[in-house]
CSV table of C-alpha atoms in Angstrom, one decimal:
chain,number,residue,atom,x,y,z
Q,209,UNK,CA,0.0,0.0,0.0
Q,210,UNK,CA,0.6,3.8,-0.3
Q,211,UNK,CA,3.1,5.4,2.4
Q,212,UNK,CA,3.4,9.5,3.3
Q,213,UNK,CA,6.0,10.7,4.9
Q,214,UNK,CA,5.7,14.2,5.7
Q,215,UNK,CA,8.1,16.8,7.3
Q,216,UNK,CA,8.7,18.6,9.3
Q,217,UNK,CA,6.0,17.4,12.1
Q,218,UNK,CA,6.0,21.0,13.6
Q,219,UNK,CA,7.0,24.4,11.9
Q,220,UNK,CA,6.9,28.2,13.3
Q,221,UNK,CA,7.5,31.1,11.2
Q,222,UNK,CA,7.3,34.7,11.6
Q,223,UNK,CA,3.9,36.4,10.7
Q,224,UNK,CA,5.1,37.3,6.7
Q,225,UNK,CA,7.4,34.4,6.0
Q,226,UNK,CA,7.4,31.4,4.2
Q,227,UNK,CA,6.3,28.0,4.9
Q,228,UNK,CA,7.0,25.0,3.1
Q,229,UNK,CA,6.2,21.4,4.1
Q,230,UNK,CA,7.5,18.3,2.3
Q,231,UNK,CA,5.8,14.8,1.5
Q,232,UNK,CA,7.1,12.2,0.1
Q,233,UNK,CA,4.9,8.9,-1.4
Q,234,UNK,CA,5.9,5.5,-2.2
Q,235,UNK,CA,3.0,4.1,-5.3
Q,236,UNK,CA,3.6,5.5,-8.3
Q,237,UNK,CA,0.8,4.8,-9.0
Q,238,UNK,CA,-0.7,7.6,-6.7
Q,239,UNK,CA,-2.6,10.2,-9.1
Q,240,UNK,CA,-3.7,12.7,-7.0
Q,241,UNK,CA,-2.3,14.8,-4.3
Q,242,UNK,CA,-4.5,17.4,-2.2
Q,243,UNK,CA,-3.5,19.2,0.9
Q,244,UNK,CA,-6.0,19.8,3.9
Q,245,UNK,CA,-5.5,22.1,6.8
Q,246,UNK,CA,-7.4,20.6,10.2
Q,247,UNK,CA,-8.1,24.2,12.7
Q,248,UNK,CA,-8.1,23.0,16.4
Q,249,UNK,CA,-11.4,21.4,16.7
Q,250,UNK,CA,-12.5,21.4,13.6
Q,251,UNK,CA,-12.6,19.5,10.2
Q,252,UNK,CA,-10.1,18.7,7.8
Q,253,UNK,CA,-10.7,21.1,4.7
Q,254,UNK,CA,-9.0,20.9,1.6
Q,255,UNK,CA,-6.9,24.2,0.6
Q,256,UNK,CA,-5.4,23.2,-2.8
Q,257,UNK,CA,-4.6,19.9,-5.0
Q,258,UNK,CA,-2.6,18.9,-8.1
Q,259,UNK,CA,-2.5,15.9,-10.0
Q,260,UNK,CA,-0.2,13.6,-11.5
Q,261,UNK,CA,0.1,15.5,-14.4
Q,262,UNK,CA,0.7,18.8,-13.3
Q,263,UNK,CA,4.0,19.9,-12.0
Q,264,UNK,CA,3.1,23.3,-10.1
Q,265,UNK,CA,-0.5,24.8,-9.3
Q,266,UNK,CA,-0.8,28.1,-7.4
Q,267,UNK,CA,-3.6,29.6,-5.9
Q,268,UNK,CA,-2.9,33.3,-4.6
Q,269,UNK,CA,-0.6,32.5,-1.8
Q,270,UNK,CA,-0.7,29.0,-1.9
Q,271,UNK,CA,1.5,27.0,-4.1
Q,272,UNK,CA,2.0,23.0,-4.8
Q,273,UNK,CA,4.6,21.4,-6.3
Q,274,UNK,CA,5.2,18.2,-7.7
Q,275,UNK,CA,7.8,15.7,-8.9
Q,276,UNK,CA,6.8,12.7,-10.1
Q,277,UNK,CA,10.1,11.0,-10.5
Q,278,UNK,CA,11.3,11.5,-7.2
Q,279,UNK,CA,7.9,11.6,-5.9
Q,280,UNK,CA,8.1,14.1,-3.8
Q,281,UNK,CA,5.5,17.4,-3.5
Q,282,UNK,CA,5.6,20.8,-1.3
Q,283,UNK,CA,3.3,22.7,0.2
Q,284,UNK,CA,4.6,26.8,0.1
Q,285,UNK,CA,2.4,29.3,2.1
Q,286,UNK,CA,3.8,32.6,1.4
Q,287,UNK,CA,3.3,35.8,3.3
Q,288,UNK,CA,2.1,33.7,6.2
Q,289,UNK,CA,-1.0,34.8,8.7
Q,290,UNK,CA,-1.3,33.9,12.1
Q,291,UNK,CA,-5.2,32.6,10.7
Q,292,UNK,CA,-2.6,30.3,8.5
Q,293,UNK,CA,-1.5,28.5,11.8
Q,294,UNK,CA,-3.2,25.2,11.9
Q,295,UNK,CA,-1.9,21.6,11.3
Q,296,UNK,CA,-1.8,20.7,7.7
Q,297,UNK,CA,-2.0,17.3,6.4
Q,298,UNK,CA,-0.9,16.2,2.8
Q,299,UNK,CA,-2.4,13.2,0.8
Q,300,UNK,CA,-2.1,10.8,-2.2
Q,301,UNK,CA,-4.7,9.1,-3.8
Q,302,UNK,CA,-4.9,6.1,-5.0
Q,303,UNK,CA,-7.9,4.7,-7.0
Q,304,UNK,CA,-8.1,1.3,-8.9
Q,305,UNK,CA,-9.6,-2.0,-9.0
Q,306,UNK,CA,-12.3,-0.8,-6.7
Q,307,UNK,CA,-10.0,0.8,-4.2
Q,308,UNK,CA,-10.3,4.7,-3.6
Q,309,UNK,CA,-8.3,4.9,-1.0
Q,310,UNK,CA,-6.5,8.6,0.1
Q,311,UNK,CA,-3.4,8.0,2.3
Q,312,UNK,CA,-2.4,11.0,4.5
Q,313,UNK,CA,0.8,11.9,6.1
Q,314,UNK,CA,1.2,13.0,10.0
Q,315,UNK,CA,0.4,16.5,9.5
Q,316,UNK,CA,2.8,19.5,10.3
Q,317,UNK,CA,2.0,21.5,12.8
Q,318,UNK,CA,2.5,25.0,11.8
Q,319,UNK,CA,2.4,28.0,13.9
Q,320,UNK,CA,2.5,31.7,12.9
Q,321,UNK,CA,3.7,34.1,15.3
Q,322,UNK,CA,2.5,38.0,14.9
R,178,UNK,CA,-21.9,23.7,6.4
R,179,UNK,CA,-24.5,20.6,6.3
R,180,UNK,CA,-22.5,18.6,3.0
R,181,UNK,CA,-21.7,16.1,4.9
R,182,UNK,CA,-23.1,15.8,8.7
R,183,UNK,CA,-22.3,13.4,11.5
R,184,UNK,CA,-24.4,12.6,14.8
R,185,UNK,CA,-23.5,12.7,17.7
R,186,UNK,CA,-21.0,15.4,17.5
R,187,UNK,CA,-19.5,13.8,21.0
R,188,UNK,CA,-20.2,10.5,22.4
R,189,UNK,CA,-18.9,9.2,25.8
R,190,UNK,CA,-19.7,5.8,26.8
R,191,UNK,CA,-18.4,2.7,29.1
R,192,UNK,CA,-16.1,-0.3,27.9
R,193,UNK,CA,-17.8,-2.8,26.4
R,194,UNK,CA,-20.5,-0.9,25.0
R,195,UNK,CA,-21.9,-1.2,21.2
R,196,UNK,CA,-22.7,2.4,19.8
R,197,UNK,CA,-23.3,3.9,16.5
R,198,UNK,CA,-22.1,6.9,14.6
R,199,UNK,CA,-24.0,8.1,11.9
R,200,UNK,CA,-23.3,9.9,8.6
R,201,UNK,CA,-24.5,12.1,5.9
R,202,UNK,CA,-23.7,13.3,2.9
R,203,UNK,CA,-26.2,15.5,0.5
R,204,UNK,CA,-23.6,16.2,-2.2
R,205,UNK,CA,-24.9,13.1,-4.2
R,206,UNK,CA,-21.5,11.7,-4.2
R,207,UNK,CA,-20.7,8.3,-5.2
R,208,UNK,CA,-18.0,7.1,-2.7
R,209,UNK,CA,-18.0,7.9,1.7
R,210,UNK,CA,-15.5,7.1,4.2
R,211,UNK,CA,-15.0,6.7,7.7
R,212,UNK,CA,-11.3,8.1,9.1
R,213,UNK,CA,-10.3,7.6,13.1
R,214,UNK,CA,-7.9,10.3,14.0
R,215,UNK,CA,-5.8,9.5,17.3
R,216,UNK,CA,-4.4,11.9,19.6
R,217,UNK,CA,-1.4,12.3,17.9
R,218,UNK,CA,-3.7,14.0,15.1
R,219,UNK,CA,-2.8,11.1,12.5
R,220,UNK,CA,-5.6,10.8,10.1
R,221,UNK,CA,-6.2,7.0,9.3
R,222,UNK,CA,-8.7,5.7,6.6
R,223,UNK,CA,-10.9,2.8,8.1
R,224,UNK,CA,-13.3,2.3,5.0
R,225,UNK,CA,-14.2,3.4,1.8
R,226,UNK,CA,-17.6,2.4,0.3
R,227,UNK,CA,-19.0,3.4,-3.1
R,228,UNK,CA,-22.1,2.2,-5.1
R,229,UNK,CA,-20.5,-0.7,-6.0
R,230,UNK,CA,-18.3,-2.1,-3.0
R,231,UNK,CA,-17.3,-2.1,0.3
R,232,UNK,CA,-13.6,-1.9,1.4
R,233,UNK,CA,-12.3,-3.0,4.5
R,234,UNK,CA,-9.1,-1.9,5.4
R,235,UNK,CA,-7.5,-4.6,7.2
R,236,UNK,CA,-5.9,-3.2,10.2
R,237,UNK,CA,-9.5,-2.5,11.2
R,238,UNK,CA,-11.1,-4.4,14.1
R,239,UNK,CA,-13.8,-6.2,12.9
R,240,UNK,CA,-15.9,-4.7,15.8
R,241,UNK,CA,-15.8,-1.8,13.5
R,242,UNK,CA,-18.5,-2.4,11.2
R,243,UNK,CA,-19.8,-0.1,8.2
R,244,UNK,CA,-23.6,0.0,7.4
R,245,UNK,CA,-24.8,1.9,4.5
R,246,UNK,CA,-28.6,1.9,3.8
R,247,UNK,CA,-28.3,3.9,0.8
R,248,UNK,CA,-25.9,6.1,-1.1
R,249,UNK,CA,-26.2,8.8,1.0
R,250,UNK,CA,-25.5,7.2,4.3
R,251,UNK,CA,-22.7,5.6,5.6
R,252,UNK,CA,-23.1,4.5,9.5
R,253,UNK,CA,-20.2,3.5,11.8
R,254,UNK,CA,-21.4,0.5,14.3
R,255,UNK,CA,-18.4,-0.4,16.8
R,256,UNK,CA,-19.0,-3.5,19.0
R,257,UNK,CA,-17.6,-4.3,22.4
R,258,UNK,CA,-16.0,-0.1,22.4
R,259,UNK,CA,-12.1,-0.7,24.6
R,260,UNK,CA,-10.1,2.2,25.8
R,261,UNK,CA,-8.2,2.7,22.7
R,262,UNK,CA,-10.8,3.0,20.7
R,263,UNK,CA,-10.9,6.8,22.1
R,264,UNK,CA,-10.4,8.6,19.2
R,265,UNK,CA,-12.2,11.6,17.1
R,266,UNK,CA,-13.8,9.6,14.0
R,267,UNK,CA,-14.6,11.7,10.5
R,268,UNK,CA,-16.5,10.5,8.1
R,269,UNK,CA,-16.1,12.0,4.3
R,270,UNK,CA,-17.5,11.5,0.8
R,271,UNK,CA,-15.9,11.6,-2.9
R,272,UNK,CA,-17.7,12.1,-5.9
R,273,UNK,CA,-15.9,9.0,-7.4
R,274,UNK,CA,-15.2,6.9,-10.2
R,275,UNK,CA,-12.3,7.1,-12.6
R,276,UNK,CA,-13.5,10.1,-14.3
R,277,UNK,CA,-14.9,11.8,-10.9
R,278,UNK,CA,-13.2,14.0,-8.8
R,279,UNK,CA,-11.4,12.8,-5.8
R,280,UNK,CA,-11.3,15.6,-3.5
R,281,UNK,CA,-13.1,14.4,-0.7
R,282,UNK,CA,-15.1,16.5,1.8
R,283,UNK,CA,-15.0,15.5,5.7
R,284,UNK,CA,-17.8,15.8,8.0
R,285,UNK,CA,-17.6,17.6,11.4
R,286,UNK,CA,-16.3,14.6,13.2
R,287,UNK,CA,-17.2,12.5,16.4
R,288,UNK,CA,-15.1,12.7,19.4
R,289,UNK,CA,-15.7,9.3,20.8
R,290,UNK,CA,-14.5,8.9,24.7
R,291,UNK,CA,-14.4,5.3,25.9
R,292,UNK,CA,-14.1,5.2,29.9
């Protein structure tokens, strides 16, 4: 089966810095790759995705990358916002023979501090 | 936010117990889930289930048991409830299908406490 590994497991940055949080997957034949960010107490909600065969999506100042030979893909939160502070989780998807099946890694806490 | 809705929002019971979580979904997707996230936050799938099948991951108790009287509903029955079964449980839903989209939506979650 699938395995994420994401890193680092906590982060804290300077209100107006960068974040970036790595995950790597094992099945290449993972297709799709969203990020969620889980608020305390709340739900996961998804922020932004990409799929297998795009190699950057941004959405204002959110950005994914992806490379699917060394599959590996980064989350980049640019001028952060302590609102951004949360733990965010990446994914990969794997569908197939009857099998949807969304593997996440361990989340990275991040923190934004004003 | 009603897309996908779970009852009860907290449920604290007694070892040994058999409860039930229920789940939602009015986005007329194809495909739901049920995910247990531990205390350490890790997000773990349990089940999938679309129109067509029902997938059991195998590291699952089979205490844990999925129900799903329609398309739209996809219930959570745990038997004989131990300690470590403690755990905030969020259910989700997918459009599905190979030419569907996979982003899946998660419900608000149930934070199960087994004393």
């Amino acid at each position: 089966g699938e395995n994420v590994e994401q890193h680092p497991s906590t982060l804290s940055v300077q209100e107006g810095d960068s974040a970036v949080i790595k995950c790597t997957y094992s099945d290449s034949a993972s297709n799709y790759f969203p990020w969620y960010k889980q608020e305390l107490g709340k739900r996961p909600q998804l922020i932004i995705d990409i799929r297998s065969n795009v190699g950057e999506k941004k959405d204002q100042r959110i950005a994914v990358t992806l490379n699917k030979t060394a599959k590996h893909f980064s989350l980049h939160i640019t001028e952060t916002q302590p609102e951004d502070s949360a733990v965010y989780f990446c994914a990969a998807f794997e569908s197939g023979a009857g099998s949807y099946q969304l593997t996440f890694g361990k989340g990275t806490k991040l923190s934004v501090i004003p | 936010d009603t897309a996908v809705s779970q009852t009860p929002k907290y449920l604290v019971t007694q070892m040994g117990n058999d409860k039930s979580i229920k789940c939602e979904q009015n986005l007329g997707h194809d495909t739901m889930y049920w995910y247990k996230q531990d205390s350490k936050k890790f997000l773990k799938i349990m089940f999938s289930y679309n129109n067509k099948e029902l997938i059991i991951n195998e590291t699952v108790p089979n205490r844990f048991s999925p129900k799903s009287p329609d398309k739209a509903h996809l219930n959570l029955h745990i038997n004989s409830l131990e300690l470590g079964d403690s755990a905030v449980y969020f259910c989700a839903s997918s459009q599905g299908g190979l030419t569907g989209t996979e982003t899946q939506y998660f419900g608000p979650g149930t934070r199960l406490l087994v004393l």
